[in-house]
Amino acid sequence: MKHVPCRSGIALALAAALLAGAAQAQAQAHATAASPPAAQERARADVAVSTGAVTIGGKRVDFHAYTGTIDVYPRPAHDYSTEQTGPDATRASMFYIAYFRDGVPSADRPITFLYNGGPGSATFWLQMGAFGPKRILLPRTPGNPSDSPVAVNNQYSLLDAPDLVFIDAPGTGFSRVSGKEPMAFYGVDPDVFAFSDFIRDFLTTYDRWTSPKYIFGESYGTTRSGALANDLQAHNQIKLDGMIQLSQILNFDLEIETPAVNPGTDQAYVVALPSFAATAYHHHRARAGEGMDLDAFLKKAEDFANTDYLLALQRGNALDPAARRAMAGKLSDFIGLPADYILKSDLRIEGGQFAQQLLADKGQSVSRLDGRVTGSQIDSLAKASGYDPFDVTVSPQYVAVYNDYVRRELKYETAVPFKPKFNGFAIWDMNHRVARSPAIRGATNVMTDLARAMTFNPKLRVMVSGGYFDLVTPFYQGWFEMNHLPIPAELQKNIEYRYFASGHISYSDEDVLKRFSADVRAFVTKRAE
């Protein structure tokens, strides 16, 4: 693969409704003839309406912001064509923040729906870290945020190109699930159905059916997007113009968290090796990369992973001891772990192991989210680190700034506490049913869903992006998945790749955000040929 290195509703209290009404009146008083009148007319009383401006590329972009919830209902397992509605029905009040640019007609203006992953993560990362009108101010060094985080004008916002809708998954952020079946939305398919129906109802509420439509998922959000693209089309007759995948995982047989629970499936170790190598290179532990730049070394690591390493893994227990020792030595040269440790691990290193062992001699572990970031080990004898140094440093900064921004600037008043995340995998139903086929009991794989969406809609374009130092969803995994989609060969031209010298949350580096923002803007403004 070619590398592109980078250098550098919940109901509100009466008082909140009155405030929302006042905000709407103010917005209407200041609206130009070209501001979004349909949205103003359709916005419900429990939607907070505010106005603002952001400077992008030296130009002022005025906008209206709509903050509220849309209720969605489960689709019964025996009949996915219907929804279980009614006053006593289980429902998810899905929270959103929508930004509509003033002064432009909305009929043919692109709209992009964005969400983080988890499962169980609210969408404050993408909004405050990447593409919303305000951005949290962090220094350029990953994992070393300011002691006093602030929200500043986001010159990298996408609002000059598409309108933006940030969505919290059921049970996250300000979204809440109510009713007799609180687990009804916590699974691969129920989650996809909720987002599909949310988008359908949003398009109706804000009169955006004729707008070019894009979805943007990050991490598990890319899994969601893979199946969502198909469900939007098959169930709600909504065709997408494009989708942006950041830190992609479509096939959980390739995830590097716990591949050992599925012995005989070795491809996960292969696609993770380049990310391990990149991280070892950064910490000066990759002997095979001495005298090479990162781009050249990654190409070398990919070649090794797909040839010698893959063949050794395929041999399994039939690999003779001498060849096994030789392979452990070669692998050590690439990923920086001791050859003896690699031998004891049967040549198969999981993500948590790598993060714990790379700098174990210094009493440190590296972040899974960004392998360049380090922290002190809690338990030096543990197989994997018990925390992530990047997450514990950065997450509180984002949560503080986001809460202040939503409540103070967007004037969204609610007694509902903000829930940044929950451990979705602990409760998630990972069984997945492609179209109307039986549910597949095993590792989730939505590659067929995405392939169907692209085949049925040959103009659907996909951008896949990621970071070299991402040890959660290795960048090479995304490339591997897209190059194994069961699609006609001519549709491969609809896929493009953007990779950066960054971690899982690529936009935490301002230099990367600048470049990534330009890439996404160009992608959204380019229409399919």
Coordinates of C-alpha atoms in Angstrom, one line a residue:
M1 CA 0.0 0.0 0.0
K2 CA 1.1 3.6 -0.6
H3 CA 1.9 5.6 2.5
V4 CA 1.2 9.3 3.0
P5 CA 3.4 10.3 5.8
C6 CA 2.5 13.4 7.8
R7 CA 5.2 15.6 9.2
S8 CA 4.5 17.7 11.5
G9 CA -37.2 13.4 23.1
I10 CA -35.4 13.6 26.5
A11 CA -38.0 16.2 27.7
L12 CA -36.6 19.4 29.1
A13 CA -38.0 21.3 32.0
L14 CA -40.3 24.2 31.4
A15 CA -37.5 26.7 31.9
A16 CA -35.4 25.1 29.3
A17 CA -38.3 25.2 26.8
L18 CA -38.7 28.9 27.5
L19 CA -35.0 29.4 26.9
A20 CA -35.2 27.4 23.7
G21 CA -38.1 29.5 22.5
A22 CA -36.3 32.7 23.3
A23 CA -33.3 31.4 21.4
Q24 CA -35.5 30.6 18.4
A25 CA -36.9 34.0 18.4
Q26 CA -33.5 35.6 18.6
A27 CA -32.3 33.4 15.7
Q28 CA -35.2 34.3 13.6
A29 CA -34.7 38.0 14.3
H30 CA -31.1 37.8 13.1
A31 CA -31.6 35.4 10.3
T32 CA -30.9 36.4 6.7
A33 CA -33.1 35.6 3.8
A34 CA -30.9 32.6 3.1
S35 CA -30.7 31.2 6.6
P36 CA -32.3 27.8 7.1
P37 CA -36.0 28.7 7.4
A38 CA -37.3 25.2 7.1
A39 CA -35.2 24.1 10.0
Q40 CA -36.4 27.0 12.1
E41 CA -40.0 26.2 11.3
R42 CA -39.7 22.5 12.1
A43 CA -37.5 22.7 15.2
R44 CA -39.5 21.5 18.1
A45 CA -40.0 23.4 21.4
D46 CA -37.4 21.1 23.1
V47 CA -34.7 21.9 20.6
A48 CA -32.2 24.6 21.6
V49 CA -31.5 27.0 18.8
S50 CA -28.5 29.2 18.8
T51 CA -26.4 31.1 16.3
G52 CA -22.6 31.4 15.9
A53 CA -19.8 32.0 13.5
V54 CA -16.5 30.3 12.8
T55 CA -13.6 31.5 10.7
I56 CA -12.3 28.9 8.2
G57 CA -9.6 29.7 5.7
G58 CA -9.8 33.3 6.7
K59 CA -13.5 33.6 5.9
R60 CA -16.3 34.0 8.3
V61 CA -19.0 31.2 8.3
D62 CA -22.2 32.1 10.1
F63 CA -24.4 29.2 11.2
H64 CA -27.4 28.1 13.2
A65 CA -27.0 25.3 15.7
Y66 CA -29.9 22.9 16.7
T67 CA -29.4 20.8 19.8
G68 CA -32.0 18.3 20.8
T69 CA -33.2 14.7 20.6
I70 CA -35.1 12.4 18.2
D71 CA -36.8 9.3 19.5
V72 CA -36.2 6.0 17.7
Y73 CA -37.7 2.6 18.4
P74 CA -36.5 -1.0 18.3
R75 CA -37.2 -3.1 15.3
P76 CA -38.4 -6.6 16.5
A77 CA -36.0 -9.4 15.7
H78 CA -38.6 -11.4 13.8
D79 CA -39.5 -8.5 11.5
Y80 CA -36.9 -5.8 10.8
S81 CA -39.4 -4.0 8.5
T82 CA -41.4 -2.6 11.4
E83 CA -40.8 -0.6 14.5
Q84 CA -42.2 -1.1 18.0
T85 CA -43.8 2.3 18.6
G86 CA -46.4 3.5 21.0
P87 CA -46.6 5.4 24.3
D88 CA -45.3 2.5 26.4
A89 CA -42.7 1.3 23.8
T90 CA -39.0 1.1 24.6
R91 CA -37.3 4.1 22.9
A92 CA -34.0 5.8 22.6
S93 CA -33.9 9.5 22.7
M94 CA -30.9 10.1 20.5
F95 CA -29.1 13.4 21.2
Y96 CA -27.7 15.5 18.3
I97 CA -26.1 18.8 17.6
A98 CA -26.7 20.0 14.0
Y99 CA -24.9 22.9 12.4
F100 CA -26.4 24.5 9.4
R101 CA -24.5 27.2 7.5
D102 CA -26.4 30.5 6.9
G103 CA -26.6 32.1 3.5
V104 CA -26.7 29.0 1.3
P105 CA -29.7 27.0 0.0
S106 CA -29.9 23.6 1.8
A107 CA -31.5 21.6 -1.0
D108 CA -28.3 20.6 -2.6
R109 CA -25.9 21.4 0.2
P110 CA -24.1 18.3 1.5
I111 CA -24.9 17.1 5.0
T112 CA -22.6 14.8 7.0
F113 CA -23.6 12.6 10.0
L114 CA -20.8 12.0 12.4
Y115 CA -20.4 9.6 15.4
N116 CA -17.7 8.0 17.5
G117 CA -17.5 4.4 18.3
G118 CA -16.8 2.3 21.4
P119 CA -19.3 0.7 21.4
G120 CA -20.4 3.0 24.1
S121 CA -18.7 6.3 23.3
A122 CA -20.4 9.6 23.0
T123 CA -19.6 11.8 20.0
F124 CA -17.7 14.6 21.8
W125 CA -14.3 13.5 20.4
L126 CA -15.1 14.3 16.7
Q127 CA -16.9 17.5 17.6
M128 CA -14.5 19.1 20.0
G129 CA -11.3 17.6 18.6
A130 CA -11.9 17.7 14.9
F131 CA -14.7 19.3 12.9
G132 CA -17.1 21.3 15.0
P133 CA -16.9 25.1 15.0
K134 CA -15.1 25.0 18.4
R135 CA -12.0 22.9 19.1
I136 CA -10.3 22.1 22.3
L137 CA -6.9 23.7 22.6
L138 CA -4.2 21.0 23.1
P139 CA -0.5 21.3 22.5
R140 CA 1.0 19.6 19.5
T141 CA 2.6 16.8 21.6
P142 CA 0.2 13.9 21.8
G143 CA -0.9 13.0 25.4
N144 CA 0.3 16.3 26.8
P145 CA -2.7 18.6 27.0
S146 CA -2.9 22.1 28.5
D147 CA -3.6 22.3 32.2
S148 CA -6.4 24.7 31.4
P149 CA -8.3 23.4 28.3
V150 CA -10.3 25.9 26.4
A151 CA -12.5 25.9 23.3
V152 CA -11.2 28.1 20.5
N153 CA -12.3 28.9 17.0
N154 CA -11.7 25.8 14.8
Q155 CA -10.2 26.8 11.6
Y156 CA -10.2 23.2 10.6
S157 CA -14.0 22.8 10.9
L158 CA -15.8 21.4 7.9
L159 CA -18.8 23.7 8.2
D160 CA -17.8 25.7 5.1
A161 CA -18.4 22.6 3.0
P162 CA -21.1 20.3 4.4
D163 CA -23.6 20.9 7.2
L164 CA -22.7 18.8 10.2
V165 CA -24.8 16.5 12.5
F166 CA -23.0 15.0 15.5
I167 CA -25.0 12.1 17.0
D168 CA -24.7 10.3 20.4
A169 CA -25.4 6.6 20.3
P170 CA -28.3 5.3 22.6
G171 CA -27.2 5.4 26.2
T172 CA -24.2 7.7 25.6
G173 CA -23.7 11.4 26.0
F174 CA -27.1 13.0 26.5
S175 CA -28.9 10.1 24.7
R176 CA -31.0 7.9 26.9
V177 CA -32.9 4.6 26.6
S178 CA -36.3 4.2 28.4
G179 CA -38.9 1.5 28.6
K180 CA -39.2 -2.1 29.6
E181 CA -36.3 -3.3 27.4
P182 CA -33.3 -1.2 28.3
M183 CA -30.9 -3.5 26.4
A184 CA -32.9 -3.2 23.2
F185 CA -30.4 -1.0 21.4
Y186 CA -27.2 -2.5 22.6
G187 CA -25.9 -4.7 19.8
V188 CA -24.5 -4.6 16.4
D189 CA -27.8 -4.7 14.5
P190 CA -30.0 -2.8 17.0
D191 CA -27.5 0.0 17.0
V192 CA -27.4 0.2 13.2
F193 CA -31.2 0.3 13.0
A194 CA -31.3 3.1 15.6
F195 CA -28.9 5.2 13.6
S196 CA -30.6 4.4 10.3
D197 CA -34.0 5.5 11.6
F198 CA -32.5 8.5 13.3
I199 CA -31.1 9.7 10.0
R200 CA -34.4 9.1 8.2
D201 CA -36.3 11.1 10.8
F202 CA -33.7 13.8 10.9
L203 CA -34.0 14.3 7.1
T204 CA -37.7 14.7 7.5
T205 CA -37.6 17.0 10.5
Y206 CA -35.1 19.4 8.8
D207 CA -36.3 19.0 5.2
R208 CA -32.9 17.6 4.0
W209 CA -34.0 14.7 1.8
T210 CA -32.5 16.1 -1.4
S211 CA -29.1 17.0 0.1
P212 CA -26.1 14.9 -0.7
K213 CA -25.6 12.6 2.3
Y214 CA -22.4 11.4 4.0
I215 CA -21.6 9.4 7.1
F216 CA -18.5 9.7 9.1
G217 CA -17.6 7.0 11.6
E218 CA -14.6 6.6 13.9
S219 CA -13.3 3.3 15.4
Y220 CA -16.4 1.1 16.2
G221 CA -18.3 3.9 14.4
T222 CA -16.7 2.4 11.2
T223 CA -18.2 -1.0 12.0
R224 CA -21.6 0.8 12.4
S225 CA -21.1 2.6 9.1
G226 CA -20.3 -0.5 7.2
A227 CA -23.7 -2.0 8.1
L228 CA -25.5 1.3 8.2
A229 CA -24.7 2.1 4.6
N230 CA -26.6 -1.1 3.6
D231 CA -29.5 -0.6 6.0
L232 CA -30.1 3.0 5.0
Q233 CA -30.5 1.9 1.5
A234 CA -32.3 -1.5 2.0
H235 CA -34.7 -0.4 4.7
N236 CA -35.1 3.3 4.4
Q237 CA -34.3 3.8 0.7
I238 CA -31.6 6.3 1.5
K239 CA -28.6 6.3 -0.8
L240 CA -25.4 7.8 0.5
D241 CA -23.0 9.8 -1.6
G242 CA -20.0 8.9 0.5
M243 CA -18.6 7.7 3.8
I244 CA -15.5 8.5 5.7
Q245 CA -13.9 5.8 7.9
L246 CA -11.4 6.8 10.5
S247 CA -9.6 4.0 12.4
Q248 CA -11.5 1.3 10.6
I249 CA -12.6 -2.2 11.8
L250 CA -15.1 -4.1 9.7
N251 CA -14.1 -7.6 10.5
F252 CA -13.5 -8.5 14.2
D253 CA -11.6 -11.6 13.2
L254 CA -8.9 -9.1 12.5
E255 CA -9.0 -7.3 15.8
I256 CA -5.7 -7.5 17.8
E257 CA -7.2 -7.3 21.3
T258 CA -7.9 -11.0 21.8
P259 CA -7.2 -13.0 18.7
A260 CA -6.0 -15.9 20.8
V261 CA -9.6 -16.7 21.6
N262 CA -10.0 -17.7 18.0
P263 CA -7.0 -20.0 17.3
G264 CA -6.3 -20.7 13.7
T265 CA -7.1 -17.2 12.6
D266 CA -3.7 -15.6 12.2
Q267 CA -4.4 -12.7 9.9
A268 CA -4.9 -10.4 12.9
Y269 CA -1.3 -10.7 13.8
V270 CA -0.2 -10.0 10.2
V271 CA -2.2 -6.8 9.8
A272 CA -1.1 -5.5 13.2
L273 CA 2.6 -6.0 12.6
P274 CA 3.2 -2.7 10.7
S275 CA 1.7 -0.7 13.6
F276 CA 3.8 -2.5 16.1
A277 CA 6.8 -1.8 13.9
A278 CA 5.9 1.9 13.6
T279 CA 5.7 2.2 17.3
A280 CA 8.9 0.4 17.9
Y281 CA 10.6 2.6 15.3
H282 CA 9.4 5.7 17.1
H283 CA 10.9 4.5 20.4
H284 CA 14.2 3.5 18.7
R285 CA 13.5 -0.2 19.3
A286 CA 13.2 -1.4 15.7
R287 CA 16.6 -2.7 14.5
A288 CA 15.2 -3.5 11.1
G289 CA 14.4 0.1 10.5
E290 CA 17.8 1.6 11.3
G291 CA 18.9 4.1 8.7
M292 CA 15.5 4.2 7.1
D293 CA 12.7 6.8 7.2
L294 CA 9.3 5.8 8.5
D295 CA 7.7 5.4 5.2
A296 CA 10.3 3.1 3.8
F297 CA 10.4 1.1 7.0
L298 CA 6.6 0.6 6.9
K299 CA 6.8 -0.8 3.4
K300 CA 9.5 -3.2 4.6
A301 CA 7.4 -4.2 7.5
E302 CA 4.4 -4.8 5.3
D303 CA 6.4 -7.0 3.0
F304 CA 7.8 -9.0 5.9
A305 CA 4.3 -9.4 7.4
N306 CA 2.8 -10.7 4.2
T307 CA 5.6 -13.1 3.3
D308 CA 8.0 -14.6 5.9
Y309 CA 5.8 -13.9 8.9
L310 CA 2.5 -15.0 7.3
L311 CA 4.1 -18.3 6.1
A312 CA 5.5 -19.0 9.5
L313 CA 2.2 -18.5 11.2
Q314 CA 0.5 -20.7 8.6
R315 CA 2.8 -23.6 9.4
G316 CA 1.5 -23.6 13.0
N317 CA 2.9 -26.4 15.1
A318 CA 4.5 -27.9 12.0
L319 CA 7.1 -25.1 12.0
D320 CA 10.4 -26.7 13.1
P321 CA 12.2 -25.3 16.2
A322 CA 15.1 -23.8 14.3
A323 CA 12.8 -21.9 11.9
R324 CA 10.7 -20.8 14.9
R325 CA 13.7 -19.4 16.7
A326 CA 14.9 -17.6 13.5
M327 CA 11.4 -16.1 13.0
A328 CA 11.3 -14.9 16.6
G329 CA 14.6 -13.1 16.0
K330 CA 13.4 -11.5 12.8
L331 CA 10.2 -10.4 14.4
S332 CA 12.1 -8.9 17.3
D333 CA 14.1 -6.8 14.8
F334 CA 10.8 -5.3 13.6
I335 CA 8.7 -4.9 16.7
G336 CA 11.4 -4.5 19.4
L337 CA 10.2 -7.2 21.8
P338 CA 12.8 -9.7 23.1
A339 CA 13.0 -12.8 20.9
D340 CA 12.6 -15.1 24.0
Y341 CA 9.3 -13.4 24.8
I342 CA 8.1 -13.7 21.2
L343 CA 9.0 -17.4 21.3
K344 CA 7.0 -17.9 24.5
S345 CA 4.1 -16.2 22.9
D346 CA 4.2 -18.6 19.9
L347 CA 5.2 -15.8 17.5
R348 CA 1.8 -14.2 18.1
I349 CA 1.7 -10.9 19.9
E350 CA -1.6 -9.3 21.0
G351 CA -2.0 -5.5 21.2
G352 CA -2.1 -5.4 25.0
Q353 CA 1.1 -7.6 25.2
F354 CA 3.0 -5.3 22.8
A355 CA 1.9 -2.2 24.7
Q356 CA 3.0 -3.7 28.0
Q357 CA 6.3 -5.2 26.9
L358 CA 7.9 -2.7 24.4
L359 CA 9.3 -0.5 27.1
A360 CA 9.0 -2.9 30.1
D361 CA 12.8 -2.5 30.8
K362 CA 12.0 1.2 31.6
G363 CA 9.0 0.4 33.7
Q364 CA 6.7 1.9 31.1
S365 CA 3.8 0.9 28.9
V366 CA 2.8 2.5 25.6
S367 CA -0.7 3.8 24.8
R368 CA -2.9 1.5 22.7
L369 CA -4.6 4.7 21.3
D370 CA -1.3 6.3 20.4
G371 CA 1.9 4.2 20.6
R372 CA 4.1 7.3 20.9
V373 CA 2.6 8.1 24.3
T374 CA 3.9 6.3 27.4
G375 CA 3.0 5.9 31.1
S376 CA 4.3 4.2 34.1
Q377 CA 3.3 0.5 34.5
I378 CA 0.9 -0.3 37.2
D379 CA 1.7 -4.0 37.3
S380 CA 5.0 -5.0 35.6
L381 CA 4.0 -8.7 35.7
A382 CA 0.6 -8.2 34.0
K383 CA 0.2 -9.5 30.5
A384 CA -1.3 -6.2 29.4
S385 CA -1.5 -2.7 30.8
G386 CA -4.4 -1.9 33.0
Y387 CA -4.9 1.6 31.6
D388 CA -4.2 3.8 28.6
P389 CA -1.9 6.7 29.2
F390 CA -3.4 8.8 26.4
D391 CA -7.0 8.2 27.4
V392 CA -6.6 9.1 31.1
T393 CA -4.7 12.3 30.2
V394 CA -6.9 13.6 27.4
S395 CA -10.4 12.4 28.1
P396 CA -11.1 14.6 31.1
Q397 CA -10.0 17.6 29.2
Y398 CA -12.5 16.9 26.4
V399 CA -15.3 16.2 28.7
A400 CA -14.9 19.4 30.7
V401 CA -14.7 21.6 27.6
Y402 CA -17.6 19.8 25.8
N403 CA -20.0 20.1 28.9
D404 CA -19.2 23.8 29.2
Y405 CA -19.7 24.4 25.5
V406 CA -23.0 22.5 25.1
R407 CA -24.6 24.0 28.2
R408 CA -23.3 27.6 28.0
E409 CA -22.8 28.4 24.3
L410 CA -25.4 26.1 22.7
K411 CA -27.8 26.8 25.6
Y412 CA -28.9 23.2 26.0
E413 CA -30.2 23.0 29.5
T414 CA -30.9 19.5 30.9
A415 CA -30.7 17.7 34.2
V416 CA -29.5 14.6 32.4
P417 CA -25.8 14.0 33.2
F418 CA -23.4 13.7 30.3
K419 CA -22.2 10.1 29.9
P420 CA -18.9 10.1 28.0
K421 CA -18.7 6.3 27.6
F422 CA -19.6 2.9 29.0
N423 CA -18.1 -0.5 28.4
G424 CA -20.2 -1.5 25.5
F425 CA -18.4 -4.7 24.8
A426 CA -19.4 -6.0 28.2
I427 CA -23.1 -6.0 27.2
W428 CA -23.0 -5.8 23.4
D429 CA -24.8 -8.4 21.3
M430 CA -22.1 -9.0 18.6
N431 CA -24.2 -11.3 16.5
H432 CA -24.8 -9.8 13.1
R433 CA -27.4 -10.5 10.5
V434 CA -26.6 -9.5 6.9
A435 CA -29.7 -8.3 5.1
R436 CA -32.3 -11.0 5.8
S437 CA -29.9 -13.9 6.3
P438 CA -29.7 -15.7 9.7
A439 CA -27.6 -14.0 12.4
I440 CA -23.9 -15.0 12.1
R441 CA -22.8 -16.2 15.5
G442 CA -19.1 -15.4 15.7
A443 CA -16.8 -12.5 15.1
T444 CA -18.7 -9.5 13.8
N445 CA -18.0 -8.9 10.1
V446 CA -19.8 -6.1 8.2
M447 CA -17.7 -6.4 5.0
T448 CA -20.6 -8.0 3.1
D449 CA -22.9 -5.2 4.1
L450 CA -20.6 -2.6 2.8
A451 CA -20.0 -4.6 -0.4
R452 CA -23.8 -4.8 -0.9
A453 CA -24.1 -1.0 -0.4
M454 CA -21.3 -0.3 -2.9
T455 CA -22.6 -2.8 -5.5
F456 CA -26.2 -1.5 -5.3
N457 CA -25.0 2.1 -5.4
P458 CA -22.0 2.2 -7.7
K459 CA -21.5 5.9 -7.0
L460 CA -20.9 5.4 -3.3
R461 CA -17.4 6.6 -2.5
V462 CA -15.4 5.6 0.6
M463 CA -12.4 7.2 2.3
V464 CA -10.4 5.1 4.7
S465 CA -8.0 6.8 7.0
G466 CA -6.0 6.0 10.1
G467 CA -2.8 6.4 12.1
Y468 CA 0.4 4.5 11.9
F469 CA 0.7 4.4 15.7
D470 CA -2.8 3.1 16.3
L471 CA -2.6 -0.1 18.3
V472 CA -6.4 -0.5 18.6
T473 CA -7.4 -0.6 15.0
P474 CA -4.1 -1.0 13.0
F475 CA -4.0 1.1 9.9
Y476 CA -3.1 -1.9 7.7
Q477 CA -6.2 -3.7 8.8
G478 CA -8.4 -1.1 7.0
W479 CA -6.4 -1.5 3.8
F480 CA -6.7 -5.3 4.0
E481 CA -10.4 -5.2 4.6
M482 CA -11.1 -2.9 1.7
N483 CA -8.9 -4.9 -0.6
H484 CA -10.9 -8.0 0.3
L485 CA -14.4 -6.6 -0.2
P486 CA -16.5 -8.8 -2.4
I487 CA -17.1 -6.1 -5.0
P488 CA -16.6 -5.7 -8.7
A489 CA -13.1 -4.7 -9.5
E490 CA -14.2 -1.4 -11.1
L491 CA -15.6 -0.3 -7.8
Q492 CA -12.1 -0.2 -6.2
K493 CA -11.7 3.2 -7.8
N494 CA -14.3 4.5 -5.4
I495 CA -12.1 3.8 -2.4
E496 CA -9.3 6.1 -1.3
Y497 CA -6.9 6.0 1.6
R498 CA -5.4 8.6 3.9
Y499 CA -2.9 7.5 6.5
F500 CA -0.9 9.7 8.9
A501 CA 1.9 9.6 11.5
S502 CA -0.7 9.7 14.3
G503 CA -2.6 7.5 16.7
H504 CA -6.2 6.2 16.9
I505 CA -7.5 9.7 17.4
S506 CA -5.6 11.1 14.5
Y507 CA -6.9 14.7 14.9
S508 CA -5.3 15.1 18.3
D509 CA -2.3 16.2 16.4
E510 CA -3.0 19.7 14.9
D511 CA -0.7 19.1 11.9
V512 CA -2.6 16.0 11.1
L513 CA -6.0 17.7 11.7
K514 CA -5.0 20.4 9.2
R515 CA -4.3 17.9 6.5
F516 CA -7.1 15.5 7.3
S517 CA -9.6 18.4 7.3
A518 CA -8.5 19.4 3.8
D519 CA -8.8 15.7 2.6
V520 CA -12.3 15.3 4.0
R521 CA -13.4 18.7 2.6
A522 CA -12.2 17.7 -0.9
F523 CA -13.9 14.3 -0.6
V524 CA -17.3 15.8 0.4
T525 CA -17.3 18.5 -2.2
K526 CA -16.3 16.1 -5.0
R527 CA -19.3 14.5 -6.6
A528 CA -19.1 10.9 -8.0
E529 CA -18.0 10.6 -11.6

